mmCIF file of C-alpha atoms in Angstrom:
data_model
loop_
_atom_site.group_PDB
_atom_site.id
_atom_site.type_symbol
_atom_site.label_atom_id
_atom_site.label_comp_id
_atom_site.label_asym_id
_atom_site.label_seq_id
_atom_site.Cartn_x
_atom_site.Cartn_y
_atom_site.Cartn_z
ATOM 1 C CA MET A 1 -29.529 6.086 -9.308
ATOM 2 C CA LYS A 2 -31.991 3.203 -9.475
ATOM 3 C CA ALA A 3 -35.646 3.918 -8.879
ATOM 4 C CA SER A 4 -36.989 2.318 -5.738
ATOM 5 C CA THR A 5 -38.907 -0.902 -6.338
ATOM 6 C CA ALA A 6 -40.276 -1.125 -2.795
ATOM 7 C CA VAL A 7 -43.950 -1.960 -2.656
ATOM 8 C CA ASN A 8 -46.196 -1.092 0.245
ATOM 9 C CA PRO A 9 -47.252 -4.332 1.934
ATOM 10 C CA LYS A 10 -50.899 -5.279 1.625
ATOM 11 C CA PRO A 11 -52.698 -4.410 4.878
ATOM 12 C CA GLU A 12 -53.698 -7.269 7.122
ATOM 13 C CA ARG A 13 -57.339 -8.202 6.576
ATOM 14 C CA GLY A 14 -59.704 -6.727 9.125
ATOM 15 C CA CYS A 15 -62.151 -8.704 11.258
ATOM 16 C CA PHE A 16 -65.818 -9.126 10.392
ATOM 17 C CA ILE A 17 -68.099 -9.003 13.436
ATOM 18 C CA THR A 18 -71.865 -9.370 13.230
ATOM 19 C CA LEU A 19 -74.547 -8.550 15.784
ATOM 20 C CA GLU A 20 -77.659 -10.711 15.662
ATOM 21 C CA GLY A 21 -80.928 -10.999 17.521
ATOM 22 C CA ILE A 22 -84.647 -10.439 17.270
ATOM 23 C CA GLU A 23 -86.357 -7.041 17.351
ATOM 24 C CA GLY A 24 -85.823 -5.192 20.609
ATOM 25 C CA ALA A 25 -82.691 -7.139 21.572
ATOM 26 C CA GLY A 26 -80.504 -4.014 21.679
ATOM 27 C CA LYS A 27 -78.106 -4.558 18.771
ATOM 28 C CA SER A 28 -78.448 -1.021 17.438
ATOM 29 C CA THR A 29 -77.963 0.416 20.935
ATOM 30 C CA HIS A 30 -74.681 -1.413 21.485
ATOM 31 C CA ILE A 31 -73.061 -1.237 18.044
ATOM 32 C CA ALA A 32 -71.948 2.385 18.521
ATOM 33 C CA GLN A 33 -70.471 1.575 21.941
ATOM 34 C CA LEU A 34 -68.602 -1.413 20.522
ATOM 35 C CA ALA A 35 -67.245 0.721 17.684
ATOM 36 C CA THR A 36 -65.952 3.205 20.264
ATOM 37 C CA LEU A 37 -64.302 0.364 22.179
ATOM 38 C CA LEU A 38 -62.501 -0.941 19.092
ATOM 39 C CA SER A 39 -61.391 2.573 18.149
ATOM 40 C CA SER A 40 -59.966 3.039 21.649
ATOM 41 C CA LEU A 41 -57.881 -0.090 21.045
ATOM 42 C CA GLY A 42 -56.304 1.536 17.994
ATOM 43 C CA LEU A 43 -58.422 -0.133 15.326
ATOM 44 C CA ARG A 44 -60.123 1.439 12.323
ATOM 45 C CA VAL A 45 -63.827 0.579 12.444
ATOM 46 C CA VAL A 46 -66.677 0.564 9.937
ATOM 47 C CA THR A 47 -70.240 0.141 11.214
ATOM 48 C CA THR A 48 -73.004 -0.945 8.885
ATOM 49 C CA ARG A 49 -76.311 -2.820 8.811
ATOM 50 C CA GLU A 50 -78.467 -5.301 6.919
ATOM 51 C CA PRO A 51 -80.545 -5.127 4.968
ATOM 52 C CA GLY A 52 -78.876 -1.952 3.763
ATOM 53 C CA GLY A 53 -75.380 -0.569 4.136
ATOM 54 C CA SER A 54 -75.043 0.881 0.625
ATOM 55 C CA PRO A 55 -77.256 3.171 -1.502
ATOM 56 C CA ILE A 56 -78.889 0.395 -3.545
ATOM 57 C CA ALA A 57 -79.153 -1.946 -0.554
ATOM 58 C CA GLU A 58 -80.869 0.788 1.471
ATOM 59 C CA ARG A 59 -83.502 1.136 -1.260
ATOM 60 C CA ILE A 60 -84.091 -2.617 -1.096
ATOM 61 C CA ARG A 61 -84.326 -2.311 2.693
ATOM 62 C CA ALA A 62 -87.140 0.205 2.301
ATOM 63 C CA LEU A 63 -89.083 -2.308 0.190
ATOM 64 C CA LEU A 64 -88.530 -5.099 2.688
ATOM 65 C CA LEU A 65 -89.571 -3.100 5.750
ATOM 66 C CA ASP A 66 -92.500 -1.202 4.241
ATOM 67 C CA SER A 67 -95.583 -2.326 6.175
ATOM 68 C CA ALA A 68 -97.656 -1.777 3.024
ATOM 69 C CA ASN A 69 -95.925 -4.768 1.389
ATOM 70 C CA THR A 70 -97.735 -7.355 3.490
ATOM 71 C CA GLY A 71 -98.357 -9.731 0.599
ATOM 72 C CA MET A 72 -94.717 -10.170 -0.430
ATOM 73 C CA ASP A 73 -93.857 -13.695 -1.569
ATOM 74 C CA GLU A 74 -91.436 -15.492 0.770
ATOM 75 C CA THR A 75 -89.037 -16.383 -2.046
ATOM 76 C CA ALA A 76 -89.113 -12.812 -3.341
ATOM 77 C CA GLU A 77 -88.238 -11.638 0.172
ATOM 78 C CA LEU A 78 -85.318 -14.074 0.342
ATOM 79 C CA LEU A 79 -83.974 -12.976 -3.040
ATOM 80 C CA LEU A 80 -84.256 -9.313 -2.096
ATOM 81 C CA MET A 81 -82.265 -10.001 1.068
ATOM 82 C CA PHE A 82 -79.434 -11.530 -0.929
ATOM 83 C CA ALA A 83 -79.634 -8.863 -3.646
ATOM 84 C CA ALA A 84 -79.106 -6.233 -0.955
ATOM 85 C CA ARG A 85 -76.299 -8.340 0.548
ATOM 86 C CA ALA A 86 -74.490 -8.656 -2.780
ATOM 87 C CA GLU A 87 -74.429 -4.864 -3.145
ATOM 88 C CA HIS A 88 -73.476 -4.391 0.490
ATOM 89 C CA LEU A 89 -70.551 -6.795 0.191
ATOM 90 C CA ARG A 90 -69.310 -5.220 -3.039
ATOM 91 C CA THR A 91 -69.476 -1.602 -1.954
ATOM 92 C CA THR A 92 -68.921 -1.663 1.801
ATOM 93 C CA ILE A 93 -67.918 -4.874 3.578
ATOM 94 C CA ARG A 94 -65.263 -6.388 1.301
ATOM 95 C CA PRO A 95 -63.436 -3.089 0.610
ATOM 96 C CA ALA A 96 -63.366 -2.273 4.321
ATOM 97 C CA LEU A 97 -62.010 -5.693 5.301
ATOM 98 C CA GLU A 98 -59.398 -5.637 2.542
ATOM 99 C CA SER A 99 -58.194 -2.223 3.719
ATOM 100 C CA GLY A 100 -57.656 -3.603 7.233
ATOM 101 C CA ALA A 101 -60.742 -2.114 8.908
ATOM 102 C CA TRP A 102 -62.795 -4.018 11.456
ATOM 103 C CA VAL A 103 -66.412 -4.227 10.324
ATOM 104 C CA LEU A 104 -69.321 -4.238 12.779
ATOM 105 C CA CYS A 105 -72.515 -5.252 10.998
ATOM 106 C CA ASP A 106 -76.025 -5.112 12.497
ATOM 107 C CA ARG A 107 -77.307 -8.454 11.164
ATOM 108 C CA PHE A 108 -75.966 -10.619 8.321
ATOM 109 C CA THR A 109 -76.745 -14.038 6.859
ATOM 110 C CA ASP A 110 -77.531 -15.669 10.201
ATOM 111 C CA ALA A 111 -80.572 -13.389 10.223
ATOM 112 C CA THR A 112 -81.640 -14.813 6.868
ATOM 113 C CA TYR A 113 -81.517 -18.355 8.219
ATOM 114 C CA ALA A 114 -83.478 -17.197 11.277
ATOM 115 C CA TYR A 115 -86.087 -14.950 9.649
ATOM 116 C CA GLN A 116 -86.580 -16.419 6.188
ATOM 117 C CA GLY A 117 -85.679 -19.950 7.307
ATOM 118 C CA GLY A 118 -87.229 -20.142 10.761
ATOM 119 C CA GLY A 119 -89.886 -17.475 10.456
ATOM 120 C CA ARG A 120 -90.960 -18.027 6.846
ATOM 121 C CA GLY A 121 -90.240 -21.743 6.716
ATOM 122 C CA LEU A 122 -87.864 -21.671 3.736
ATOM 123 C CA SER A 123 -85.324 -24.478 3.541
ATOM 124 C CA SER A 124 -81.802 -23.977 4.843
ATOM 125 C CA GLU A 125 -80.537 -25.701 1.686
ATOM 126 C CA ARG A 126 -82.032 -22.985 -0.496
ATOM 127 C CA ILE A 127 -80.593 -20.272 1.724
ATOM 128 C CA GLY A 128 -77.217 -22.014 1.716
ATOM 129 C CA LEU A 129 -77.072 -22.026 -2.087
ATOM 130 C CA LEU A 130 -77.616 -18.275 -2.189
ATOM 131 C CA GLU A 131 -75.145 -17.757 0.644
ATOM 132 C CA THR A 132 -72.406 -19.500 -1.341
ATOM 133 C CA LEU A 133 -73.329 -17.705 -4.568
ATOM 134 C CA VAL A 134 -73.280 -14.239 -3.011
ATOM 135 C CA GLN A 135 -70.605 -14.562 -0.317
ATOM 136 C CA GLY A 136 -68.242 -17.257 -1.533
ATOM 137 C CA ASP A 137 -66.284 -18.304 1.551
ATOM 138 C CA LEU A 138 -66.786 -15.052 3.475
ATOM 139 C CA ARG A 139 -68.200 -15.685 6.942
ATOM 140 C CA PRO A 140 -68.113 -13.583 10.133
ATOM 141 C CA ASP A 141 -65.114 -13.969 12.429
ATOM 142 C CA LEU A 142 -67.373 -13.407 15.445
ATOM 143 C CA THR A 143 -71.139 -13.229 15.902
ATOM 144 C CA LEU A 144 -72.627 -11.616 18.993
ATOM 145 C CA LEU A 145 -76.103 -13.081 19.499
ATOM 146 C CA PHE A 146 -78.220 -10.830 21.701
ATOM 147 C CA ASP A 147 -80.710 -13.367 23.004
ATOM 148 C CA LEU A 148 -84.058 -12.220 24.342
ATOM 149 C CA ALA A 149 -87.516 -13.694 24.925
ATOM 150 C CA PRO A 150 -89.659 -12.669 21.932
ATOM 151 C CA ALA A 151 -92.472 -11.248 24.074
ATOM 152 C CA LEU A 152 -90.050 -8.830 25.741
ATOM 153 C CA GLY A 153 -88.336 -7.966 22.467
ATOM 154 C CA LEU A 154 -91.609 -7.152 20.736
ATOM 155 C CA ALA A 155 -92.766 -5.019 23.650
ATOM 156 C CA ARG A 156 -89.547 -3.016 23.407
ATOM 157 C CA ALA A 157 -89.697 -2.704 19.608
ATOM 158 C CA ARG A 158 -93.339 -1.721 19.420
ATOM 159 C CA GLY A 159 -92.814 0.845 22.144
ATOM 160 C CA ARG A 160 -90.580 2.783 19.742
ATOM 161 C CA GLY A 161 -93.461 3.754 17.444
ATOM 162 C CA ALA A 162 -95.079 2.450 14.257
ATOM 163 C CA ALA A 163 -94.098 -1.164 13.553
ATOM 164 C CA ASP A 164 -92.384 -2.086 10.270
ATOM 165 C CA ARG A 165 -93.304 -5.170 8.233
ATOM 166 C CA PHE A 166 -91.234 -7.546 10.372
ATOM 167 C CA GLU A 167 -92.110 -5.994 13.716
ATOM 168 C CA SER A 168 -95.769 -6.580 12.808
ATOM 169 C CA GLU A 169 -95.257 -10.355 12.727
ATOM 170 C CA THR A 170 -96.747 -12.664 15.360
ATOM 171 C CA LEU A 171 -95.143 -13.895 18.560
ATOM 172 C CA HIS A 172 -95.047 -17.388 17.022
ATOM 173 C CA PHE A 173 -92.984 -16.023 14.111
ATOM 174 C CA PHE A 174 -90.370 -14.584 16.471
ATOM 175 C CA GLU A 175 -90.277 -17.720 18.590
ATOM 176 C CA ALA A 176 -89.329 -19.627 15.428
ATOM 177 C CA VAL A 177 -86.715 -16.981 14.574
ATOM 178 C CA ARG A 178 -85.169 -17.209 18.030
ATOM 179 C CA ALA A 179 -85.119 -21.009 17.901
ATOM 180 C CA VAL A 180 -83.054 -20.987 14.694
ATOM 181 C CA TYR A 181 -80.663 -18.396 16.103
ATOM 182 C CA LEU A 182 -80.063 -20.586 19.154
ATOM 183 C CA GLU A 183 -79.658 -23.724 17.024
ATOM 184 C CA ARG A 184 -76.990 -22.003 14.946
ATOM 185 C CA ALA A 185 -75.212 -20.679 18.030
ATOM 186 C CA HIS A 186 -75.078 -24.131 19.610
ATOM 187 C CA ALA A 187 -73.850 -25.650 16.331
ATOM 188 C CA SER A 188 -70.980 -23.125 15.989
ATOM 189 C CA PRO A 189 -69.846 -22.191 19.518
ATOM 190 C CA GLY A 190 -66.456 -21.058 18.259
ATOM 191 C CA ARG A 191 -67.990 -18.249 16.214
ATOM 192 C CA TYR A 192 -70.927 -17.232 18.385
ATOM 193 C CA CYS A 193 -70.954 -15.375 21.683
ATOM 194 C CA LEU A 194 -74.363 -15.706 23.348
ATOM 195 C CA ILE A 195 -75.354 -12.563 25.246
ATOM 196 C CA ASP A 196 -78.228 -12.257 27.709
ATOM 197 C CA ALA A 197 -80.029 -9.245 26.236
ATOM 198 C CA ALA A 198 -82.566 -9.217 29.093
ATOM 199 C CA ALA A 199 -79.841 -8.074 31.495
ATOM 200 C CA PRO A 200 -79.330 -4.375 32.342
ATOM 201 C CA LEU A 201 -77.778 -2.354 29.503
ATOM 202 C CA SER A 202 -74.463 -1.985 31.317
ATOM 203 C CA VAL A 203 -74.193 -5.748 31.833
ATOM 204 C CA VAL A 204 -75.053 -6.456 28.195
ATOM 205 C CA GLY A 205 -72.384 -3.973 27.129
ATOM 206 C CA GLU A 206 -69.813 -5.632 29.385
ATOM 207 C CA GLN A 207 -70.584 -9.072 27.917
ATOM 208 C CA ALA A 208 -70.183 -7.822 24.356
ATOM 209 C CA GLY A 209 -67.081 -5.812 25.208
ATOM 210 C CA ARG A 210 -65.337 -8.827 26.752
ATOM 211 C CA ALA A 211 -65.952 -10.850 23.598
ATOM 212 C CA LEU A 212 -64.480 -8.124 21.394
ATOM 213 C CA ARG A 213 -61.436 -7.633 23.601
ATOM 214 C CA ALA A 214 -60.772 -11.375 23.494
ATOM 215 C CA LEU A 215 -60.930 -11.335 19.690
ATOM 216 C CA VAL A 216 -58.570 -8.361 19.495
ATOM 217 C CA GLU A 217 -56.080 -10.101 21.795
ATOM 218 C CA THR A 218 -56.273 -13.289 19.724
ATOM 219 C CA ARG A 219 -55.719 -11.454 16.439
ATOM 220 C CA ARG A 220 -52.795 -9.482 17.809
ATOM 221 C CA SER A 221 -51.217 -12.616 19.236
ATOM 222 C CA GLU A 222 -51.590 -14.378 15.880
ATOM 223 C CA SER A 223 -50.071 -11.387 14.067
ATOM 224 C CA ALA A 224 -47.134 -11.310 16.471
ATOM 225 C CA ASP A 225 -46.539 -15.042 16.017
ATOM 226 C CA ALA A 226 -46.660 -14.666 12.231
ATOM 227 C CA SER A 227 -44.176 -11.777 12.359
ATOM 228 C CA ASP A 228 -41.811 -13.753 14.581
ATOM 229 C CA GLY A 229 -42.028 -16.721 12.245
ATOM 230 C CA GLY A 230 -41.275 -14.568 9.225
ATOM 231 C CA ALA A 231 -38.309 -12.925 10.929
ATOM 232 C CA ALA A 232 -36.865 -16.330 11.813
ATOM 233 C CA MET A 233 -36.839 -17.523 8.208
#
């Protein structure tokens, strides 16, 4: 009797969804709810965050957020962000996507363009070089941008307790961050979903949930079409 040569098919790649926005916009509040929604739709979900998301990346996060590190060089900050991202991608994001999981990430490279580009004034060209080096062609499938006036966001964030190194920045800094976020959203409307984070929590959750359901429906429709095409061959 011949041994079976059947090979388990490689799982379909999962979707990579990022949540972006300034401090106080509500990303962390909604990520757990969105994970529950995706799970209820029969999907395996991994939630993570940046900077951080892996043991080494979390140690880098502590350096970046420590309010004692006020004199950090802007380029050093940028390089630390991408060092953490490289570890995060290697240990968490890429393996999850390759296994078929849907990844929900609290901030990703759009935040680097907004914070280190807009806030710190570093060039988008420099950030883009590091983005390509660290990520290759990996980009989010969907980005939920929780948009909020910086004054309101800072009031919310600082009401939570002691401010970290970024939360201690000026209103002008966060206005520049928000401006870059909005520029990127307007430049890539197919990837971004702009959410009014000043709305009541339930309304914000509904906006984000609709965007995720639409993505799930699109992916399932594409998978069904691909299966039908393969069966017809």
